[in-house]
Tab-separated table of C-alpha atoms in Angstrom:
chain	number	residue	atom	x	y	z
X	1	ASP	CA	-0.029	-0.049	-0.025
X	2	ALA	CA	1.040	3.675	-0.551
X	3	LYS	CA	2.236	5.613	2.281
X	4	THR	CA	0.439	9.065	3.214
X	5	THR	CA	1.829	11.912	5.219
X	6	GLN	CA	-0.362	14.051	7.388
X	7	PRO	CA	0.302	16.854	9.423
X	8	PRO	CA	0.649	15.601	13.224
X	9	SER	CA	-2.206	18.079	14.551
X	10	MET	CA	-4.600	20.810	13.647
X	11	ASP	CA	-6.407	22.915	15.838
X	12	CYS	CA	-10.019	24.222	14.208
X	13	ALA	CA	-12.755	26.540	15.839
X	14	GLU	CA	-16.208	24.895	16.676
X	15	GLY	CA	-18.689	25.404	14.260
X	16	ARG	CA	-16.156	26.254	11.730
X	17	ALA	CA	-14.889	23.725	8.726
X	18	ALA	CA	-12.212	21.556	9.603
X	19	ASN	CA	-10.127	20.729	6.356
X	20	LEU	CA	-7.767	17.788	7.165
X	21	PRO	CA	-4.870	16.963	4.260
X	22	CYS	CA	-3.101	14.033	3.262
X	23	ASN	CA	-0.685	12.974	0.786
X	24	HIS	CA	-0.159	9.959	-0.997
X	25	SER	CA	2.269	10.722	-4.146
X	26	THR	CA	2.719	6.925	-5.020
X	27	ILE	CA	-0.848	5.939	-5.381
X	28	SER	CA	-0.969	3.806	-7.931
X	29	GLY	CA	-4.592	3.248	-9.631
X	30	ASN	CA	-6.376	1.117	-8.200
X	31	GLU	CA	-5.778	2.174	-4.387
X	32	TYR	CA	-8.727	3.682	-3.153
X	33	VAL	CA	-7.864	6.536	-0.017
X	34	TYR	CA	-9.980	5.899	3.123
X	35	TRP	CA	-10.423	8.107	6.291
X	36	TYR	CA	-11.279	6.766	9.702
X	37	ARG	CA	-10.956	8.471	13.119
X	38	GLN	CA	-10.008	7.461	16.512
X	39	ILE	CA	-11.901	8.984	19.602
X	40	HIS	CA	-9.735	9.056	22.740
X	41	SER	CA	-9.692	5.054	23.889
X	42	GLN	CA	-12.180	3.964	21.403
X	43	GLY	CA	-11.710	2.025	18.336
X	44	PRO	CA	-11.362	3.360	15.061
X	45	GLN	CA	-14.463	4.512	13.170
X	46	TYR	CA	-14.958	4.755	9.235
X	47	ILE	CA	-15.651	7.777	7.665
X	48	ILE	CA	-15.722	7.678	3.879
X	49	HIS	CA	-13.713	6.747	1.310
X	50	GLY	CA	-13.178	7.724	-2.880
X	51	LEU	CA	-11.253	6.295	-5.626
X	52	LYS	CA	-11.399	9.492	-7.918
X	53	ASN	CA	-14.432	11.312	-7.617
X	54	ASN	CA	-15.254	13.400	-4.343
X	55	GLU	CA	-17.509	11.839	-1.920
X	56	THR	CA	-19.507	13.037	0.880
X	57	ASN	CA	-21.527	11.365	3.170
X	58	GLU	CA	-23.315	12.168	6.736
X	59	MET	CA	-20.113	12.995	8.540
X	60	ALA	CA	-17.523	14.398	5.970
X	61	SER	CA	-16.732	14.732	2.190
X	62	LEU	CA	-13.613	13.839	0.541
X	63	ILE	CA	-11.677	15.994	-2.058
X	64	ILE	CA	-9.475	14.246	-4.506
X	65	THR	CA	-7.267	16.123	-6.383
X	66	GLU	CA	-6.873	15.154	-10.132
X	67	ASP	CA	-3.602	13.875	-9.957
X	68	ARG	CA	-4.811	11.620	-6.957
X	69	LYS	CA	-1.243	12.848	-5.302
X	70	SER	CA	-3.333	14.367	-2.639
X	71	SER	CA	-6.427	14.361	-0.971
X	72	THR	CA	-8.417	16.357	1.982
X	73	LEU	CA	-11.151	15.490	4.493
X	74	ILE	CA	-13.814	18.336	5.073
X	75	LEU	CA	-15.579	18.383	8.452
X	76	PRO	CA	-18.533	20.826	7.588
X	77	HIS	CA	-19.424	21.980	10.970
X	78	ALA	CA	-16.749	20.831	13.752
X	79	THR	CA	-18.423	20.346	17.295
X	80	LEU	CA	-15.839	19.311	20.106
X	81	ARG	CA	-17.009	15.723	19.346
X	82	ASP	CA	-15.017	15.380	16.592
X	83	THR	CA	-11.912	15.800	18.358
X	84	ALA	CA	-10.145	12.683	17.398
X	85	VAL	CA	-6.708	11.278	15.588
X	86	TYR	CA	-7.760	11.447	11.948
X	87	TYR	CA	-6.217	8.444	10.163
X	88	CYS	CA	-6.009	9.008	5.781
X	89	ILE	CA	-4.880	5.381	4.660
X	90	VAL	CA	-4.596	4.069	1.016
X	91	SER	CA	-5.340	0.518	0.207
X	92	TYR	CA	-6.547	-1.304	-2.857
X	93	ILE	CA	-9.121	-3.814	-2.422
X	94	SER	CA	-7.867	-7.294	-3.577
X	95	SER	CA	-10.462	-10.335	-5.046
X	96	GLY	CA	-10.389	-12.830	-2.402
X	97	SER	CA	-9.814	-11.125	0.669
X	98	ALA	CA	-10.835	-7.849	2.312
X	99	ARG	CA	-9.161	-4.805	3.135
X	100	GLN	CA	-5.902	-5.344	5.385
X	101	LEU	CA	-5.153	-1.257	6.489
X	102	THR	CA	-2.189	0.106	7.376
X	103	PHE	CA	-2.430	3.060	9.599
X	104	GLY	CA	0.429	5.563	9.946
X	105	SER	CA	0.224	8.250	13.320
X	106	GLY	CA	-2.955	10.479	11.825
X	107	THR	CA	-3.606	14.156	12.268
X	108	GLN	CA	-5.095	15.350	16.273
X	109	LEU	CA	-7.480	17.128	15.513
X	110	THR	CA	-8.499	19.799	18.319
X	111	VAL	CA	-11.974	21.480	18.219
X	112	LEU	CA	-11.578	24.560	20.486
X	113	PRO	CA	-14.886	25.972	22.017
K	1	ASP	CA	-28.249	-4.269	16.299
K	2	ALA	CA	-24.892	-4.925	18.404
K	3	GLY	CA	-21.659	-4.063	16.820
K	4	VAL	CA	-18.222	-5.330	17.435
K	5	THR	CA	-17.933	-6.600	21.409
K	6	GLN	CA	-15.058	-7.596	22.777
K	7	SER	CA	-13.409	-9.543	25.670
K	8	PRO	CA	-12.424	-8.468	28.299
K	9	THR	CA	-11.746	-5.111	28.007
K	10	HIS	CA	-8.905	-4.977	30.503
K	11	LEU	CA	-6.082	-7.505	31.957
K	12	ILE	CA	-3.288	-7.629	33.114
K	13	LYS	CA	-0.679	-10.971	33.003
K	14	THR	CA	2.759	-11.199	33.721
K	15	ARG	CA	5.796	-12.059	31.340
K	16	GLY	CA	5.612	-15.748	30.347
K	17	GLN	CA	2.159	-16.065	30.248
K	18	GLN	CA	-0.591	-16.663	27.616
K	19	VAL	CA	-3.699	-14.882	27.135
K	20	THR	CA	-6.618	-15.669	24.874
K	21	LEU	CA	-8.698	-12.520	24.094
K	22	ARG	CA	-12.403	-12.838	22.162
K	23	CYS	CA	-14.397	-11.244	19.404
K	24	SER	CA	-18.060	-11.153	18.084
K	25	PRO	CA	-18.361	-9.481	14.823
K	26	LYS	CA	-21.163	-7.087	13.515
K	27	SER	CA	-24.142	-9.164	12.587
K	28	GLY	CA	-24.091	-10.009	8.979
K	29	HIS	CA	-20.179	-10.077	9.165
K	30	ASP	CA	-18.095	-13.026	8.277
K	31	THR	CA	-14.699	-11.763	8.151
K	32	VAL	CA	-12.593	-10.750	11.079
K	33	SER	CA	-9.300	-8.982	11.596
K	34	TRP	CA	-7.244	-8.334	14.140
K	35	TYR	CA	-4.785	-4.907	14.957
K	36	GLN	CA	-2.096	-4.220	18.007
K	37	GLN	CA	-2.072	-0.585	19.078
K	38	ALA	CA	0.591	0.280	20.918
K	39	LEU	CA	0.460	3.518	22.958
K	40	GLY	CA	0.700	6.778	20.966
K	41	GLN	CA	0.966	4.926	17.543
K	42	GLY	CA	-1.707	3.944	14.836
K	43	PRO	CA	-3.172	0.069	14.638
K	44	GLN	CA	-1.243	-2.455	13.531
K	45	PHE	CA	-2.714	-5.275	11.283
K	46	ILE	CA	-1.851	-8.688	13.132
K	47	PHE	CA	-4.297	-10.927	10.927
K	48	GLN	CA	-7.143	-11.285	9.134
K	49	TYR	CA	-9.887	-14.787	9.659
K	50	TYR	CA	-12.096	-15.738	6.613
K	51	GLU	CA	-14.317	-18.830	6.399
K	52	GLU	CA	-12.129	-20.208	9.771
K	53	GLU	CA	-8.977	-19.716	7.661
K	54	GLU	CA	-6.258	-17.303	8.181
K	55	ARG	CA	-6.418	-15.353	4.903
K	56	GLN	CA	-4.013	-12.378	5.352
K	57	ARG	CA	-1.121	-11.896	8.185
K	58	GLY	CA	0.861	-8.852	9.556
K	59	ASN	CA	4.508	-8.478	10.502
K	60	PHE	CA	3.883	-10.383	13.689
K	61	PRO	CA	5.869	-13.663	15.379
K	62	ASP	CA	4.162	-17.173	15.707
K	63	ARG	CA	3.646	-16.405	19.402
K	64	PHE	CA	0.337	-14.618	18.095
K	65	SER	CA	-2.288	-16.732	16.541
K	66	GLY	CA	-5.802	-16.894	16.170
K	67	HIS	CA	-9.086	-18.939	15.498
K	68	GLN	CA	-12.611	-18.128	13.634
K	69	PHE	CA	-15.476	-20.631	14.991
K	70	PRO	CA	-18.417	-21.119	12.416
K	71	ASN	CA	-20.579	-18.334	14.145
K	72	TYR	CA	-17.766	-16.275	12.772
K	73	SER	CA	-16.577	-14.958	16.220
K	74	SER	CA	-12.807	-15.017	16.947
K	75	GLU	CA	-10.322	-15.429	19.208
K	76	LEU	CA	-6.837	-13.524	19.454
K	77	ASN	CA	-4.338	-15.655	21.127
K	78	VAL	CA	-0.712	-14.873	22.800
K	79	ASN	CA	1.902	-17.212	24.222
K	80	ALA	CA	5.175	-16.226	26.063
K	81	LEU	CA	4.013	-12.481	26.755
K	82	LEU	CA	6.694	-9.882	26.484
K	83	LEU	CA	6.613	-6.580	28.268
K	84	GLY	CA	6.191	-5.042	24.390
K	85	ASP	CA	2.876	-6.960	24.247
K	86	SER	CA	1.187	-4.642	26.393
K	87	ALA	CA	-0.909	-2.631	23.945
K	88	LEU	CA	-4.629	-2.098	23.111
K	89	TYR	CA	-6.007	-5.102	20.857
K	90	LEU	CA	-8.222	-4.140	18.552
K	91	CYS	CA	-10.853	-6.174	16.491
K	92	ALA	CA	-12.612	-5.094	13.003
K	93	SER	CA	-15.692	-6.885	11.343
K	94	SER	CA	-16.762	-7.073	7.314
K	95	PRO	CA	-18.956	-8.601	5.387
K	96	GLY	CA	-16.426	-9.528	3.219
K	97	PHE	CA	-14.720	-6.945	1.276
K	98	GLY	CA	-16.841	-4.358	2.998
K	99	GLU	CA	-15.765	-1.481	5.233
K	100	LEU	CA	-14.132	-1.871	8.636
K	101	PHE	CA	-16.215	-1.908	11.936
K	102	PHE	CA	-14.034	-1.801	14.937
K	103	GLY	CA	-14.825	-2.852	18.514
K	104	GLU	CA	-13.517	-1.087	21.428
K	105	GLY	CA	-10.797	-2.934	22.011
K	106	SER	CA	-8.780	-5.279	24.834
K	107	ARG	CA	-6.286	-3.487	26.775
K	108	LEU	CA	-3.337	-5.924	27.704
K	109	THR	CA	-0.828	-4.873	30.502
K	110	VAL	CA	2.132	-7.514	30.569
K	111	LEU	CA	4.106	-6.946	33.956
């Protein structure tokens, strides 16, 4: 799986959009970009994933650049409960097996009141 | 609908002992993966079970072994515990190739 680079920490004001960047310059054509988050002392939680096109769900939006070498996770209206470590992961779907995820160190997002 | 459940939530062992951790997957999920998360680090993949067989394995020694039962539940066994095995052990389930859903983990402390 391709390696990802994320800033170690970010702050965001409550109610504002949180934009979390991720670089994955060695991503290959069949690799997806996944985002998970981990709130302190809990298991990781799936947020969103995408291949080429921008994606949106009830939690967040994922913007992938045209060359697919970087992406941004957007939390449109951050709340205090969004304070967590956010992991950007690149992974491919291998036929015959579910996804094996390689987690890096992630970005610690702190939402400030 | 219950999510992924793990037991025990916390346990303390001494070096050289053996430990068994248990995981019940989310309803309808047939694939179980195990991850180890040391303090301050991201989770690291241990292995994955599907149809009662180990399908993929990460870079972990043979002291780490597992099992999946016909009802899809799973166990993680660690033999000859080392201090470095102290970590949060996470179980994740998925419906085949679907997204992973993680449990809250079992925190193991080795003294």
